[in-house]
């Protein structure tokens, strides 16, 4: 299921990159096509982890693959929102946050430490995807789409800030323990 979602994300990313290069704005019909695909991917995302656990096939790789598929989907949807003129290029920040966080982890190792699972992250991920999908709806005014995307970005920044604070506090605690 995650592989099907990854294929959708790759197709949408490819389409978005092509559309940016050639200046193509998708028709309403094509936007609905991408919306239906995104809703299907979102539905599969709600099932794949539970199914893997139920079948005894859950793994660290599967969890990571799921997370990276989510990140690629969010980036692709952000590109779609932008090329549809529903929000400015700032909307790409929603899709780039994960990659910025990973990049900062390479520079600042405290940020590369594992995070404990939190429902907050899952809820904000779903909220982002839903906001970006709704923002692509052809009849939604761009001002409303932008506001919706801005709310998603604020929630995402909050979530990342909480995780960064936790990682830095945890790292500081580890340094104190090592000194003792």
mmCIF file of C-alpha atoms in Angstrom:
data_model
loop_
_atom_site.group_PDB
_atom_site.id
_atom_site.type_symbol
_atom_site.label_atom_id
_atom_site.label_comp_id
_atom_site.label_asym_id
_atom_site.label_seq_id
_atom_site.Cartn_x
_atom_site.Cartn_y
_atom_site.Cartn_z
ATOM 1 C CA UNK A 1 0.000 0.000 0.000
ATOM 2 C CA UNK A 2 2.806 2.381 0.831
ATOM 3 C CA UNK A 3 4.432 1.589 -2.502
ATOM 4 C CA UNK A 4 1.186 2.564 -4.282
ATOM 5 C CA UNK A 5 1.156 5.833 -2.346
ATOM 6 C CA UNK A 6 4.811 6.391 -3.232
ATOM 7 C CA UNK A 7 4.016 5.826 -6.920
ATOM 8 C CA UNK A 8 1.228 8.428 -6.687
ATOM 9 C CA UNK A 9 3.620 10.895 -5.000
ATOM 10 C CA UNK A 10 6.267 10.324 -7.684
ATOM 11 C CA UNK A 11 3.712 10.864 -10.463
ATOM 12 C CA UNK A 12 2.428 14.033 -8.838
ATOM 13 C CA UNK A 13 5.965 15.313 -8.219
ATOM 14 C CA UNK A 14 6.879 14.591 -11.832
ATOM 15 C CA UNK A 15 3.777 16.339 -13.092
ATOM 16 C CA UNK A 16 4.393 19.309 -10.799
ATOM 17 C CA UNK A 17 8.012 19.642 -11.928
ATOM 18 C CA UNK A 18 6.984 19.445 -15.573
ATOM 19 C CA UNK A 19 4.183 21.983 -15.050
ATOM 20 C CA UNK A 20 6.583 24.399 -13.336
ATOM 21 C CA UNK A 21 9.128 24.133 -16.153
ATOM 22 C CA UNK A 22 6.651 24.626 -18.997
ATOM 23 C CA UNK A 23 4.298 26.998 -17.151
ATOM 24 C CA UNK A 24 1.332 24.652 -17.414
ATOM 25 C CA UNK A 25 -1.729 25.352 -15.241
ATOM 26 C CA UNK A 26 -3.868 22.233 -14.812
ATOM 27 C CA UNK A 27 -7.460 22.257 -15.939
ATOM 28 C CA UNK A 28 -10.289 21.779 -13.438
ATOM 29 C CA UNK A 29 -10.696 18.201 -14.636
ATOM 30 C CA UNK A 30 -7.038 17.422 -14.064
ATOM 31 C CA UNK A 31 -7.170 19.072 -10.644
ATOM 32 C CA UNK A 32 -10.092 16.803 -9.685
ATOM 33 C CA UNK A 33 -8.091 13.824 -10.945
ATOM 34 C CA UNK A 34 -5.206 14.724 -8.640
ATOM 35 C CA UNK A 35 -7.626 15.409 -5.749
ATOM 36 C CA UNK A 36 -9.237 11.969 -6.075
ATOM 37 C CA UNK A 37 -5.771 10.387 -6.201
ATOM 38 C CA UNK A 38 -4.688 12.308 -3.106
ATOM 39 C CA UNK A 39 -7.817 11.247 -1.229
ATOM 40 C CA UNK A 40 -7.101 7.638 -2.176
ATOM 41 C CA UNK A 41 -3.502 7.986 -1.004
ATOM 42 C CA UNK A 42 -4.712 9.529 2.254
ATOM 43 C CA UNK A 43 -7.132 6.629 2.793
ATOM 44 C CA UNK A 44 -4.355 4.100 2.150
ATOM 45 C CA UNK A 45 -2.103 5.974 4.574
ATOM 46 C CA UNK A 46 -4.653 5.386 7.292
ATOM 47 C CA UNK A 47 -4.639 1.645 6.632
ATOM 48 C CA UNK A 48 -1.101 0.583 5.690
ATOM 49 C CA UNK A 49 0.509 0.818 9.142
ATOM 50 C CA UNK A 50 -2.353 -0.925 10.909
ATOM 51 C CA UNK A 51 -2.387 -3.675 8.321
ATOM 52 C CA UNK A 52 1.379 -4.187 8.570
ATOM 53 C CA UNK A 53 1.132 -4.465 12.362
ATOM 54 C CA UNK A 54 -1.827 -6.849 12.139
ATOM 55 C CA UNK A 55 0.040 -9.096 9.677
ATOM 56 C CA UNK A 56 3.255 -8.948 11.700
ATOM 57 C CA UNK A 57 5.051 -7.161 8.871
ATOM 58 C CA UNK A 58 5.748 -3.850 10.630
ATOM 59 C CA UNK A 59 9.378 -2.782 10.428
ATOM 60 C CA UNK A 60 11.603 0.254 10.933
ATOM 61 C CA UNK A 61 12.058 0.373 7.152
ATOM 62 C CA UNK A 62 8.288 0.344 6.584
ATOM 63 C CA UNK A 63 7.752 3.150 9.092
ATOM 64 C CA UNK A 64 10.506 5.216 7.456
ATOM 65 C CA UNK A 65 9.181 4.463 3.955
ATOM 66 C CA UNK A 66 5.724 5.581 5.097
ATOM 67 C CA UNK A 67 7.091 8.811 6.572
ATOM 68 C CA UNK A 68 9.130 9.679 3.481
ATOM 69 C CA UNK A 69 6.155 8.866 1.245
ATOM 70 C CA UNK A 70 4.043 11.254 3.324
ATOM 71 C CA UNK A 71 6.712 13.957 2.993
ATOM 72 C CA UNK A 72 6.939 13.531 -0.790
ATOM 73 C CA UNK A 73 3.146 13.647 -1.088
ATOM 74 C CA UNK A 74 2.952 16.850 0.945
ATOM 75 C CA UNK A 75 5.655 18.462 -1.198
ATOM 76 C CA UNK A 76 3.899 17.378 -4.401
ATOM 77 C CA UNK A 77 0.560 18.737 -3.179
ATOM 78 C CA UNK A 78 2.227 22.015 -2.220
ATOM 79 C CA UNK A 79 3.600 22.309 -5.747
ATOM 80 C CA UNK A 80 0.132 21.595 -7.132
ATOM 81 C CA UNK A 81 -1.422 24.310 -4.947
ATOM 82 C CA UNK A 82 1.202 26.774 -6.174
ATOM 83 C CA UNK A 83 0.907 25.957 -9.900
ATOM 84 C CA UNK A 84 -2.876 26.252 -9.596
ATOM 85 C CA UNK A 85 -2.355 29.814 -8.288
ATOM 86 C CA UNK A 86 -4.184 28.957 -5.075
ATOM 87 C CA UNK A 87 -1.260 30.227 -2.942
ATOM 88 C CA UNK A 88 2.136 31.789 -3.516
ATOM 89 C CA UNK A 89 5.459 29.957 -3.578
ATOM 90 C CA UNK A 90 5.567 30.181 0.226
ATOM 91 C CA UNK A 91 3.202 27.170 0.258
ATOM 92 C CA UNK A 92 6.219 25.038 -0.672
ATOM 93 C CA UNK A 93 7.483 25.569 2.884
ATOM 94 C CA UNK A 94 4.865 23.045 3.997
ATOM 95 C CA UNK A 95 6.410 20.375 1.795
ATOM 96 C CA UNK A 96 10.014 21.400 2.400
ATOM 97 C CA UNK A 97 9.893 21.421 6.223
ATOM 98 C CA UNK A 98 10.708 17.717 6.531
ATOM 99 C CA UNK A 99 13.700 18.052 4.215
ATOM 100 C CA UNK A 100 14.949 21.168 6.006
ATOM 101 C CA UNK A 101 14.662 19.324 9.328
ATOM 102 C CA UNK A 102 16.631 16.348 7.976
ATOM 103 C CA UNK A 103 19.272 18.708 6.540
ATOM 104 C CA UNK A 104 19.603 20.475 9.891
ATOM 105 C CA UNK A 105 20.091 17.074 11.502
ATOM 106 C CA UNK A 106 23.182 16.539 9.359
ATOM 107 C CA UNK A 107 24.592 19.860 10.545
ATOM 108 C CA UNK A 108 23.297 19.685 14.126
ATOM 109 C CA UNK A 109 23.410 16.042 15.238
ATOM 110 C CA UNK A 110 21.086 16.637 18.225
ATOM 111 C CA UNK A 111 18.259 17.061 15.700
ATOM 112 C CA UNK A 112 18.993 13.692 14.091
ATOM 113 C CA UNK A 113 18.132 11.722 17.214
ATOM 114 C CA UNK A 114 15.018 9.553 17.074
ATOM 115 C CA UNK A 115 11.761 11.040 18.263
ATOM 116 C CA UNK A 116 9.207 9.101 20.296
ATOM 117 C CA UNK A 117 5.961 8.427 18.434
ATOM 118 C CA UNK A 118 3.344 11.152 18.973
ATOM 119 C CA UNK A 119 -0.257 11.372 17.797
ATOM 120 C CA UNK A 120 0.301 15.141 17.377
ATOM 121 C CA UNK A 121 2.632 14.519 14.430
ATOM 122 C CA UNK A 122 0.159 12.165 12.782
ATOM 123 C CA UNK A 123 -2.735 14.578 13.262
ATOM 124 C CA UNK A 124 -0.789 17.523 11.877
ATOM 125 C CA UNK A 125 0.370 15.453 8.906
ATOM 126 C CA UNK A 126 -3.219 14.518 8.087
ATOM 127 C CA UNK A 127 -4.325 18.141 8.582
ATOM 128 C CA UNK A 128 -1.640 19.334 6.149
ATOM 129 C CA UNK A 129 -2.628 16.826 3.498
ATOM 130 C CA UNK A 130 -6.323 17.642 3.876
ATOM 131 C CA UNK A 131 -5.623 21.396 3.732
ATOM 132 C CA UNK A 132 -3.525 21.024 0.582
ATOM 133 C CA UNK A 133 -6.105 18.767 -1.080
ATOM 134 C CA UNK A 134 -8.923 21.202 -0.299
ATOM 135 C CA UNK A 135 -6.768 24.110 -1.517
ATOM 136 C CA UNK A 136 -6.619 22.511 -4.982
ATOM 137 C CA UNK A 137 -10.433 22.362 -5.340
ATOM 138 C CA UNK A 138 -11.151 24.457 -8.457
ATOM 139 C CA UNK A 139 -14.105 26.360 -6.979
ATOM 140 C CA UNK A 140 -12.223 27.411 -3.824
ATOM 141 C CA UNK A 141 -11.192 31.093 -3.974
ATOM 142 C CA UNK A 142 -7.405 31.556 -3.826
ATOM 143 C CA UNK A 143 -7.677 33.802 -0.762
ATOM 144 C CA UNK A 144 -9.431 31.042 1.166
ATOM 145 C CA UNK A 145 -7.008 28.411 -0.130
ATOM 146 C CA UNK A 146 -4.082 30.568 0.989
ATOM 147 C CA UNK A 147 -5.595 31.031 4.429
ATOM 148 C CA UNK A 148 -6.133 27.292 4.755
ATOM 149 C CA UNK A 149 -2.544 26.591 3.707
ATOM 150 C CA UNK A 150 -1.251 29.249 6.092
ATOM 151 C CA UNK A 151 -3.101 27.559 8.969
ATOM 152 C CA UNK A 152 -1.531 24.229 7.953
ATOM 153 C CA UNK A 153 1.918 25.844 7.872
ATOM 154 C CA UNK A 154 1.444 27.406 11.315
ATOM 155 C CA UNK A 155 0.450 24.019 12.739
ATOM 156 C CA UNK A 156 3.445 22.404 11.103
ATOM 157 C CA UNK A 157 5.871 25.039 12.403
ATOM 158 C CA UNK A 158 4.430 24.533 15.889
ATOM 159 C CA UNK A 159 4.889 20.760 15.633
ATOM 160 C CA UNK A 160 8.474 21.053 14.428
ATOM 161 C CA UNK A 161 9.241 23.615 17.155
ATOM 162 C CA UNK A 162 7.954 21.217 19.836
ATOM 163 C CA UNK A 163 10.086 18.397 18.407
ATOM 164 C CA UNK A 164 13.206 20.573 18.104
ATOM 165 C CA UNK A 165 12.774 21.784 21.700
ATOM 166 C CA UNK A 166 12.365 18.174 22.895
ATOM 167 C CA UNK A 167 15.424 17.009 20.958
ATOM 168 C CA UNK A 168 17.582 19.859 22.266
ATOM 169 C CA UNK A 169 16.401 19.363 25.853
ATOM 170 C CA UNK A 170 16.982 15.607 25.582
ATOM 171 C CA UNK A 171 20.436 16.195 24.086
ATOM 172 C CA UNK A 172 21.321 18.604 26.908
ATOM 173 C CA UNK A 173 20.204 15.981 29.448
ATOM 174 C CA UNK A 174 22.416 13.368 27.783
ATOM 175 C CA UNK A 175 25.418 15.743 27.940
ATOM 176 C CA UNK A 176 24.858 16.316 31.678
ATOM 177 C CA UNK A 177 24.638 12.555 32.313
ATOM 178 C CA UNK A 178 27.862 11.994 30.352
ATOM 179 C CA UNK A 179 29.673 14.588 32.464
ATOM 180 C CA UNK A 180 28.694 12.892 35.741
#
